[in-house]
GROMACS .gro file of C-alpha atoms in nm:
model
  325
    1MET     CA    1  12.351  -3.498  19.760
    2ARG     CA    2  12.169  -3.298  19.496
    3GLN     CA    3  12.058  -3.007  19.610
    4ASN     CA    4  11.784  -2.779  19.503
    5LYS     CA    5  11.838  -2.413  19.392
    6VAL     CA    6  11.715  -2.277  19.713
    7GLN     CA    7  11.970  -2.461  19.891
    8GLN     CA    8  12.219  -2.416  19.655
    9ARG     CA    9  12.179  -2.022  19.715
   10LEU     CA   10  12.206  -2.013  20.074
   11LEU     CA   11  12.472  -2.208  20.071
   12LYS     CA   12  12.703  -1.956  19.824
   13GLN     CA   13  12.528  -1.676  20.030
   14ILE     CA   14  12.693  -1.891  20.353
   15GLN     CA   15  13.047  -1.874  20.146
   16ALA     CA   16  12.993  -1.510  20.004
   17THR     CA   17  12.924  -1.399  20.377
   18GLN     CA   18  13.150  -1.604  20.593
   19LEU     CA   19  12.876  -1.681  20.838
   20PHE     CA   20  13.031  -2.009  20.959
   21ASP     CA   21  13.260  -2.274  20.806
   22ALA     CA   22  13.388  -2.606  20.958
   23SER     CA   23  13.646  -2.456  21.189
   24ASP     CA   24  13.289  -2.290  21.406
   25HIS     CA   25  13.059  -2.430  21.686
   26VAL     CA   26  12.775  -2.294  21.654
   27LEU     CA   27  12.459  -2.313  21.940
   28VAL     CA   28  12.128  -2.368  21.792
   29ALA     CA   29  11.885  -2.139  21.988
   30PHE     CA   30  11.608  -2.416  21.951
   31SER     CA   31  11.238  -2.362  22.058
   32GLY     CA   32  11.063  -2.676  21.887
   33GLY     CA   33  10.880  -2.434  21.630
   34GLN     CA   34  10.861  -2.523  21.273
   35ASP     CA   35  11.131  -2.249  21.216
   36SER     CA   36  11.422  -2.384  21.419
   37MET     CA   37  11.337  -2.781  21.367
   38VAL     CA   38  11.453  -2.683  20.998
   39LEU     CA   39  11.737  -2.501  21.135
   40LEU     CA   40  11.828  -2.805  21.324
   41ASN     CA   41  11.823  -3.047  21.078
   42TRP     CA   42  11.943  -2.863  20.791
   43LEU     CA   43  12.263  -2.751  20.992
   44THR     CA   44  12.323  -3.159  21.142
   45GLN     CA   45  12.102  -3.401  20.884
   46GLN     CA   46  12.129  -3.223  20.534
   47GLN     CA   47  12.524  -3.342  20.493
   48LEU     CA   48  12.682  -2.987  20.423
   49PRO     CA   49  12.988  -2.946  20.240
   50ALA     CA   50  13.236  -3.055  20.474
   51ASP     CA   51  13.409  -2.690  20.446
   52LEU     CA   52  13.086  -2.512  20.592
   53GLN     CA   53  13.003  -2.827  20.852
   54PRO     CA   54  13.026  -2.682  21.176
   55LYS     CA   55  12.989  -2.852  21.554
   56VAL     CA   56  12.676  -2.825  21.645
   57SER     CA   57  12.527  -2.782  21.984
   58ALA     CA   58  12.114  -2.662  22.138
   59LEU     CA   59  12.004  -2.542  22.376
   60TYR     CA   60  11.635  -2.470  22.470
   61VAL     CA   61  11.416  -2.222  22.723
   62ASN     CA   62  11.135  -2.324  22.864
   63HIS     CA   63  11.015  -1.975  22.966
   64HIS     CA   64  10.735  -2.083  23.258
   65LEU     CA   65  10.486  -1.830  23.045
   66ARG     CA   66  10.293  -2.076  22.895
   67GLU     CA   67  10.050  -2.397  23.039
   68ASP     CA   68  10.153  -2.639  22.759
   69VAL     CA   69  10.501  -2.597  22.773
   70ALA     CA   70  10.541  -2.933  22.954
   71GLN     CA   71  10.419  -3.114  22.648
   72GLU     CA   72  10.693  -2.890  22.439
   73GLU     CA   73  10.924  -3.009  22.640
   74ALA     CA   74  10.878  -3.336  22.576
   75LEU     CA   75  10.936  -3.280  22.237
   76VAL     CA   76  11.239  -3.134  22.287
   77LYS     CA   77  11.414  -3.353  22.454
   78GLN     CA   78  11.275  -3.661  22.225
   79THR     CA   79  11.428  -3.424  21.921
   80PHE     CA   80  11.796  -3.372  22.087
   81GLN     CA   81  11.799  -3.781  22.246
   82ALA     CA   82  11.744  -3.895  21.835
   83ASN     CA   83  11.975  -3.634  21.695
   84GLN     CA   84  12.357  -3.821  21.736
   85GLN     CA   85  12.480  -3.517  21.517
   86LEU     CA   86  12.444  -3.291  21.834
   87ALA     CA   87  12.755  -3.192  22.068
   88HIS     CA   88  12.607  -3.032  22.350
   89THR     CA   89  12.261  -2.949  22.450
   90LYS     CA   90  12.062  -2.834  22.757
   91ILE     CA   91  11.687  -2.747  22.842
   92ALA     CA   92  11.728  -2.455  23.088
   93HIS     CA   93  11.445  -2.330  23.273
   94LEU     CA   94  11.390  -1.934  23.328
   95ASN     CA   95  11.314  -1.851  23.718
   96TRP     CA   96  11.118  -1.527  23.715
   97ASP     CA   97  11.090  -1.373  24.094
   98GLU     CA   98  10.754  -1.223  23.978
   99GLN     CA   99  10.608  -1.299  23.628
  100PRO     CA  100  10.626  -1.039  23.438
  101THR     CA  101  10.281  -0.858  23.284
  102VAL     CA  102  10.382  -0.611  23.039
  103GLY     CA  103  10.664  -0.606  22.818
  104ILE     CA  104  10.691  -1.005  22.859
  105GLU     CA  105  10.829  -1.070  22.497
  106ALA     CA  106  11.114  -0.793  22.552
  107GLN     CA  107  11.188  -0.942  22.884
  108ALA     CA  108  11.146  -1.331  22.789
  109ARG     CA  109  11.389  -1.228  22.511
  110ASP     CA  110  11.672  -1.080  22.714
  111LYS     CA  111  11.672  -1.363  22.975
  112ARG     CA  112  11.680  -1.618  22.693
  113TYR     CA  113  11.983  -1.442  22.492
  114ALA     CA  114  12.160  -1.421  22.840
  115THR     CA  115  12.111  -1.808  22.931
  116LEU     CA  116  12.222  -1.880  22.543
  117ILE     CA  117  12.574  -1.647  22.586
  118ALA     CA  118  12.649  -1.857  22.898
  119PHE     CA  119  12.592  -2.183  22.795
  120ALA     CA  120  12.803  -2.139  22.440
  121ASN     CA  121  13.062  -1.970  22.693
  122GLU     CA  122  13.022  -2.318  22.890
  123ILE     CA  123  13.092  -2.518  22.605
  124GLY     CA  124  13.287  -2.325  22.399
  125ALA     CA  125  13.068  -2.205  22.091
  126ASN     CA  126  13.196  -1.873  21.896
  127LYS     CA  127  12.856  -1.843  21.706
  128ILE     CA  128  12.489  -1.817  21.852
  129VAL     CA  129  12.276  -1.946  21.558
  130THR     CA  130  11.855  -1.851  21.473
  131ALA     CA  131  11.611  -1.919  21.235
  132HIS     CA  132  11.498  -1.580  21.192
  133HIS     CA  133  11.423  -1.511  20.792
  134GLU     CA  134  11.267  -1.290  20.564
  135THR     CA  135  10.895  -1.304  20.678
  136ASP     CA  136  11.015  -1.214  21.040
  137GLN     CA  137  11.270  -0.954  20.889
  138ALA     CA  138  10.979  -0.732  20.720
  139GLU     CA  139  10.709  -0.806  21.086
  140THR     CA  140  11.043  -0.610  21.286
  141ILE     CA  141  11.104  -0.359  21.025
  142LEU     CA  142  10.735  -0.262  21.025
  143TYR     CA  143  10.740  -0.256  21.401
  144LYS     CA  144  10.948  -0.058  21.460
  145LEU     CA  145  10.849   0.161  21.197
  146ILE     CA  146  10.495   0.218  21.363
  147ARG     CA  147  10.641   0.173  21.714
  148GLY     CA  148  10.856   0.528  21.632
  149GLY     CA  149  11.207   0.555  21.687
  150ARG     CA  150  11.540   0.609  21.484
  151VAL     CA  151  11.534   0.579  21.128
  152THR     CA  152  11.822   0.387  21.161
  153GLN     CA  153  11.645   0.110  21.342
  154LEU     CA  154  11.449   0.014  21.060
  155LYS     CA  155  11.745  -0.126  20.907
  156GLY     CA  156  11.581  -0.460  21.091
  157MET     CA  157  11.806  -0.740  21.235
  158GLN     CA  158  12.147  -0.829  21.071
  159MET     CA  159  12.278  -1.159  20.931
  160ARG     CA  160  12.521  -1.160  21.179
  161THR     CA  161  12.601  -0.968  21.531
  162HIS     CA  162  12.845  -0.919  21.788
  163LEU     CA  163  12.654  -1.042  22.176
  164THR     CA  164  13.017  -1.036  22.298
  165ASP     CA  165  13.373  -1.026  22.233
  166LYS     CA  166  13.401  -1.376  22.173
  167ILE     CA  167  13.048  -1.473  22.059
  168GLU     CA  168  12.897  -1.361  21.707
  169LEU     CA  169  12.528  -1.391  21.659
  170VAL     CA  170  12.418  -1.495  21.267
  171ARG     CA  171  12.092  -1.562  21.105
  172PRO     CA  172  12.136  -1.762  20.801
  173PHE     CA  173  11.827  -1.781  20.725
  174LEU     CA  174  11.718  -1.388  20.730
  175GLY     CA  175  11.732  -1.378  20.311
  176LEU     CA  176  11.455  -1.654  20.281
  177PRO     CA  177  11.082  -1.674  20.280
  178LYS     CA  178  10.921  -1.840  20.548
  179ALA     CA  179  10.751  -2.066  20.283
  180GLN     CA  180  11.067  -2.163  20.136
  181LEU     CA  181  11.218  -2.293  20.487
  182ALA     CA  182  11.123  -2.620  20.398
  183THR     CA  183  11.297  -2.673  20.047
  184LEU     CA  184  11.608  -2.688  20.232
  185LEU     CA  185  11.514  -3.010  20.399
  186ASN     CA  186  11.489  -3.321  20.174
  187ALA     CA  187  11.227  -3.513  20.390
  188PRO     CA  188  10.918  -3.324  20.559
  189LEU     CA  189  10.915  -3.278  20.956
  190GLU     CA  190  10.737  -3.516  21.138
  191ALA     CA  191  10.674  -3.329  21.415
  192PHE     CA  192  10.713  -2.976  21.552
  193ILE     CA  193  10.622  -2.733  21.826
  194THR     CA  194  10.324  -2.458  21.735
  195ASP     CA  195  10.303  -2.154  21.988
  196SER     CA  196  10.002  -2.188  22.080
  197SER     CA  197  10.044  -1.776  22.203
  198ASN     CA  198  10.130  -1.709  21.848
  199ALA     CA  199   9.792  -1.692  21.758
  200ASP     CA  200   9.712  -1.433  22.074
  201ASN     CA  201   9.617  -1.109  21.866
  202GLN     CA  202   9.615  -0.903  22.221
  203TYR     CA  203  10.079  -0.927  22.146
  204ALA     CA  204  10.117  -0.589  21.877
  205ARG     CA  205  10.383  -0.836  21.695
  206ASN     CA  206  10.117  -1.114  21.674
  207ARG     CA  207   9.835  -0.871  21.525
  208LEU     CA  208  10.106  -0.762  21.269
  209ARG     CA  209  10.189  -1.112  21.141
  210ASN     CA  210   9.811  -1.267  21.182
  211ARG     CA  211   9.670  -0.952  21.064
  212VAL     CA  212   9.857  -0.735  20.874
  213MET     CA  213  10.130  -0.907  20.663
  214PRO     CA  214   9.858  -1.116  20.504
  215GLU     CA  215   9.651  -0.842  20.429
  216LEU     CA  216  10.028  -0.686  20.224
  217VAL     CA  217  10.049  -1.001  20.059
  218THR     CA  218   9.738  -0.959  19.896
  219ILE     CA  219   9.830  -0.626  19.765
  220ASN     CA  220  10.135  -0.736  19.668
  221GLN     CA  221  10.309  -1.077  19.682
  222GLN     CA  222  10.658  -0.968  19.727
  223ALA     CA  223  10.568  -0.715  19.978
  224GLU     CA  224  10.793  -0.874  20.270
  225GLN     CA  225  11.120  -0.849  19.993
  226HIS     CA  226  11.056  -0.508  19.887
  227ILE     CA  227  10.996  -0.388  20.276
  228THR     CA  228  11.384  -0.588  20.378
  229GLU     CA  229  11.499  -0.442  20.061
  230VAL     CA  230  11.425  -0.073  20.153
  231ALA     CA  231  11.618  -0.231  20.529
  232ASP     CA  232  11.929  -0.304  20.280
  233GLN     CA  233  11.946   0.021  20.110
  234LEU     CA  234  11.923   0.225  20.479
  235THR     CA  235  12.224   0.020  20.573
  236GLY     CA  236  12.403   0.106  20.246
  237MET     CA  237  12.318   0.462  20.316
  238GLU     CA  238  12.421   0.503  20.695
  239TYR     CA  239  12.724   0.315  20.563
  240LEU     CA  240  12.823   0.581  20.348
  241LEU     CA  241  12.722   0.850  20.576
  242GLN     CA  242  12.937   0.752  20.846
  243PRO     CA  243  13.224   0.979  20.700
  244GLU     CA  244  13.019   1.304  20.697
  245ILE     CA  245  12.880   1.191  21.036
  246LYS     CA  246  13.192   1.192  21.214
  247ARG     CA  247  13.290   1.511  21.028
  248GLN     CA  248  12.965   1.674  21.159
  249ILE     CA  249  13.000   1.527  21.573
  250LEU     CA  250  13.413   1.682  21.545
  251ALA     CA  251  13.233   1.977  21.438
  252LEU     CA  252  12.930   1.947  21.735
  253GLU     CA  253  13.257   1.902  21.998
  254ASP     CA  254  13.485   2.187  21.827
  255GLY     CA  255  13.179   2.454  21.859
  256SER     CA  256  13.186   2.498  21.489
  257PHE     CA  257  12.866   2.271  21.426
  258ASP     CA  258  12.615   2.443  21.158
  259TRP     CA  259  12.284   2.432  21.374
  260GLN     CA  260  12.111   2.602  21.095
  261MET     CA  261  12.047   2.280  20.946
  262PRO     CA  262  11.754   2.076  20.905
  263ASP     CA  263  11.637   1.942  21.220
  264ALA     CA  264  11.597   1.586  21.127
  265ALA     CA  265  11.988   1.608  21.006
  266ILE     CA  266  12.078   1.773  21.349
  267GLN     CA  267  11.894   1.502  21.577
  268PHE     CA  268  12.051   1.227  21.363
  269VAL     CA  269  12.394   1.351  21.419
  270LEU     CA  270  12.327   1.403  21.810
  271GLN     CA  271  12.162   1.117  21.845
  272GLU     CA  272  12.528   0.902  21.691
  273TRP     CA  273  12.736   1.138  21.944
  274LEU     CA  274  12.562   1.106  22.217
  275ASN     CA  275  12.520   0.698  22.161
  276GLN     CA  276  12.897   0.689  22.140
  277GLN     CA  277  12.870   0.805  22.492
  278GLN     CA  278  12.678   0.579  22.530
  279VAL     CA  279  12.342   0.788  22.649
  280TYR     CA  280  12.109   0.604  22.437
  281HIS     CA  281  11.722   0.721  22.597
  282VAL     CA  282  11.678   1.025  22.464
  283LYS     CA  283  11.328   1.140  22.354
  284ALA     CA  284  11.288   1.358  22.028
  285GLN     CA  285  11.155   1.640  22.208
  286GLN     CA  286  11.489   1.712  22.472
  287LEU     CA  287  11.684   1.665  22.112
  288ALA     CA  288  11.415   1.955  21.966
  289GLN     CA  289  11.467   2.159  22.309
  290ALA     CA  290  11.822   2.117  22.279
  291ILE     CA  291  11.819   2.244  21.873
  292GLN     CA  292  11.596   2.528  22.001
  293LEU     CA  293  11.914   2.641  22.297
  294MET     CA  294  12.139   2.665  22.043
  295ARG     CA  295  11.983   2.821  21.776
  296ASN     CA  296  11.858   3.093  22.019
  297GLN     CA  297  12.052   3.415  21.989
  298SER     CA  298  11.920   3.586  22.336
  299VAL     CA  299  12.148   3.335  22.569
  300SER     CA  300  12.492   3.164  22.588
  301THR     CA  301  12.382   2.944  22.850
  302GLY     CA  302  12.142   2.667  22.926
  303GLN     CA  303  12.085   2.316  23.041
  304ILE     CA  304  11.833   2.001  22.911
  305ALA     CA  305  11.752   1.764  23.149
  306LEU     CA  306  11.790   1.402  23.054
  307GLU     CA  307  11.694   1.072  23.201
  308LYS     CA  308  11.916   0.957  23.485
  309GLY     CA  309  12.030   1.293  23.575
  310ASP     CA  310  12.267   1.396  23.222
  311LEU     CA  311  12.264   1.686  23.138
  312LEU     CA  312  12.289   1.870  22.800
  313GLU     CA  313  12.440   2.203  22.845
  314ARG     CA  314  12.520   2.547  22.617
  315THR     CA  315  12.817   2.697  22.681
  316GLY     CA  316  12.855   2.941  22.398
  317ARG     CA  317  12.841   2.842  22.085
  318SER     CA  318  12.965   2.471  22.211
  319LEU     CA  319  12.749   2.151  22.346
  320ARG     CA  320  12.831   1.950  22.631
  321LEU     CA  321  12.737   1.612  22.802
  322ARG     CA  322  12.790   1.649  23.151
  323THR     CA  323  12.676   1.277  23.290
  324THR     CA  324  12.614   1.170  23.657
  325ASP     CA  325  12.896   0.901  23.606
   0.00000   0.00000   0.00000
């Protein structure tokens, strides 16, 4: 089958990154939406090269958060039944003790991934594959930038991420803008689900998608690509910085750390050090207090209270973490 340039470029990228091959069993995180419908059809109907064609299964999660989910689930059932290339399929239902009113998207995502991992373990799938694309990536990076946080979070989503020791999350479309996904198929989609909640601009991500991103594209048609390129550069910079970060953490632990470095550099080291000790929820204000404590020449001891009863303690020139465990 003759392939267009987008198809050829995607296959070359998958081969180069060894994202998946014929030895893998991939579980498609299927929503029934346009993007995941393209992903499912591309993996099962496009006759991928034999050395790349994985075994494919699919899971749909009914979140029970919208009124139109019954129609959505009906289309999913029809899609699964019509696709003879799928090894395993499942329609899972999320149960809520109390339906969330805040943080809905985050809670639904956490439950969805837990369901995906459980089904992958059940059927022996070693990779979960999603249809996230370059447009999603740009939105994610902008959202994290606006929300605030660590600069390393601006790397956005990665093409591959380990979810467990045995299961990897892969995103083969991450380098493609949404507009190019349809070109991966030799025939247009006959049906797909349009999530009615995507038009609800009370959600911050929807406002970015529906209002901000289109406006940025009017300024520069390559806005999405440029945003994701910056994220790629941050990934490269972090990789190069790793030896220096390790050196600075050793200095922190042996009491020879230079507390006169710029605050932003110290905060970066402290965050990495705390992450290594599985302490993640530390506010920038708490890190600033720790820096001030360590720079104060009139004291040799002191404490900064963190969440869950953890403490940062100064003893002389040394800073230690005392946990409640």
